[in-house]
C-alpha cells in the first residue's frame, strides 16, 4: 500500500512517468522493500472451501484448508489443517456465506499448488501459493522466523533457495557472507496477518489502489544454524583486527546430484556447503514406524561444512575477478566457472560429499570422556600412532584455488601483502600443526625409549630368575632320585621280611587247607573226565572204521534214509559233538589249573 501510495503521488502534481518509477524503485531498494530472489517449494495437494462475505464496508474470508506436501525426494506425506477464521456476526453475511459454500462444494476439488517463497532485501520472507489454474494467488507473510533475533537474520539479504527435503530446507544468504539454514515448517495455528482491517482505516483513494490482501501465514521458518563464509583471503590488517570489511551479493545454486549440498558463488569466488542435518532428517523419515519416536528424533548436534573451492580475491585493494557464471555438469560430474577476466575454470566434482574429507567434529570430546579411567600411556599405546599423526596434521580448513585477474600486474606492495598472508597462513595453520606433530613424535620416542629400558631390565631379571629356577630344578631332581632309591631298598627289605615270617609259621592256615582239598577233588574229577574222553575217542575211532566200511558198501549199494530219520541222527550227532567238545574244554581247563601237560 505504501508503494502504491508513492506511485500515486500527491494530487495536482505533474510527475514524469519514467522519473517517478526510477525514483520510487531507488527509494524502495534503499529501504530493502523490493523482492531480491524467490524459489519454488515442493508442491502440495490442496482441498479448499472458500466463502466470502460481501458487504459495502468490509470483506472477510473463511478458509478451511487441508494440505499435503508432495516431496520429490522422500516418499512421505505431511498433512496439516488450518483452523477457520471467525466470521462476523452479520446475519445477512452468514446467509450469503452458506449459499456460497453450498455452491462452491459442488465445483471444488483437490488441486496442486506450488508455494513460491519470496525474499525481500530487508530479510522478510513471503509465500505466494499458486497453481496452474489459479486466477489470483494467495500472498502470505511476512512469515515468522524462529528463534527471533534483533536483526531478523540480516538486513541485507540477497539470495534464497529451497532444497526439497522433508520438511523443505530454506537457505537465505546475506551480502555480509552469512547463510542461514532454516526448515520450512507448517504453523499449527496460523495467525491473521490480513491487511483488510488496516485498509479500512486508510483514505478511500488508497483503498482503491491497495487491492492485494495478505492471508494468514500457514508456515514459519526455524533457523537451525548460520554459516559465515570467508569472502576472499583476509588481509594482514583484517586478521589483526578480526573484522570483515568486504561485502558483495551472494548467489546460491542447488546441487542436483546431492540434496545435502549447495554452492555459493560471488565476487570473491566459489564455496561448496554440505548440510549434515538433511541426513538426520532422512533417517528419521525412513525409520521404522514401530520404534519409539522420542528415541529417533534428530538432535542436529553436528554442523554443516563449508569448503572454499575457488578464490578470486586475495588482496584487499586489488581488482576483484568476479564470478559471472556458474553451472554444474552431470556426466561426468563437475563445475564450470566464468570469471570477469574471461577465464573459464572447470573442476571435477565429487558426488558423495563424505569422500571429500572425514571431519572430526566431536571425536575429541568423546575420547576424553571415554578414556578418563585409563592412564595416558595406555591410551597413547592403544591408539594407532599413524592415525594420531594424521589427525594432528589434518586441518579443518580448505585452501581454495587462487584465480586472480591476470590483466593487471599487482604492485610490489600488493605482492608483499599476498606473500605476508601466505606466510601467516602457513605459520598459523600448518607450522603449528607440524610443531605439534614433532612434539608428539618426540614424546612417543621418549616413551618408547623408557619402555625399552624397562623391558631390558625385566629381561635381565627374568634371566636371573630363570637360572635360579634351573638350579632349584636340578637340586630337586637329585633329591627325587635319592628318595626313589631309598624307597626301592625299603620295599625289597619289607618283602623279604614277609617271606621269612610266612615260612616260619607252625601250620598252614584254614584257607590254605581248603584250597588244597579243592585241588585234590579237581584232580580226581580230571582223571575221571580223562577216562571218559579216552572212551569217547575209542568209540569215535570204531565209528570211523564202521563209517568207512559202510561208505564202501554204499558205493556198491545206494541206501537213502528218510528225511526225518536223517534229521534226528544229525541232531544226536550234534549233541554228542557238543558234549564231547565241552568235556574236552573242561579237561583242558583242569590241566591248565593243575599244570598237567
PDB file of C-alpha atoms in Angstrom, residues 9 33 49 59 69-70 76 201 204 234 352 360 364 366 375 389 392 450 457 462 507 532 544 584:
ATOM      1  CA  UNK A   9       1.844  10.848  -5.897  1.00  0.00           C
ATOM      2  CA  UNK A  33      11.344  -3.215   0.329  1.00  0.00           C
ATOM      3  CA  UNK A  49     -13.648 -24.466   0.522  1.00  0.00           C
ATOM      4  CA  UNK A  59     -14.861  -8.238   3.320  1.00  0.00           C
ATOM      5  CA  UNK A  69       3.132 -31.836   0.643  1.00  0.00           C
ATOM      6  CA  UNK A  70       4.349 -33.812  -2.345  1.00  0.00           C
ATOM      7  CA  UNK A  76       6.164 -39.348   2.656  1.00  0.00           C
ATOM      8  CA  UNK A 201      -8.761   2.860   8.214  1.00  0.00           C
ATOM      9  CA  UNK A 204     -10.618   5.872   0.063  1.00  0.00           C
ATOM     10  CA  UNK A 234      41.792 -11.931   4.828  1.00  0.00           C
ATOM     11  CA  UNK A 352      29.427 -38.097  -2.446  1.00  0.00           C
ATOM     12  CA  UNK A 360      36.497 -34.930  13.183  1.00  0.00           C
ATOM     13  CA  UNK A 364      37.948 -35.358  20.617  1.00  0.00           C
ATOM     14  CA  UNK A 366      34.101 -38.367  23.143  1.00  0.00           C
ATOM     15  CA  UNK A 375      46.339 -43.957  32.016  1.00  0.00           C
ATOM     16  CA  UNK A 389      49.801 -38.061  13.481  1.00  0.00           C
ATOM     17  CA  UNK A 392      47.196 -33.800  14.170  1.00  0.00           C
ATOM     18  CA  UNK A 450      61.661 -45.680  28.577  1.00  0.00           C
ATOM     19  CA  UNK A 457      65.606 -54.543  32.917  1.00  0.00           C
ATOM     20  CA  UNK A 462      63.823 -62.889  34.097  1.00  0.00           C
ATOM     21  CA  UNK A 507      50.916-124.710  60.402  1.00  0.00           C
ATOM     22  CA  UNK A 532      35.655-140.679  29.585  1.00  0.00           C
ATOM     23  CA  UNK A 544      35.014-144.055  11.749  1.00  0.00           C
ATOM     24  CA  UNK A 584      37.494-131.619  26.132  1.00  0.00           C
TER      25      UNK A 584
END
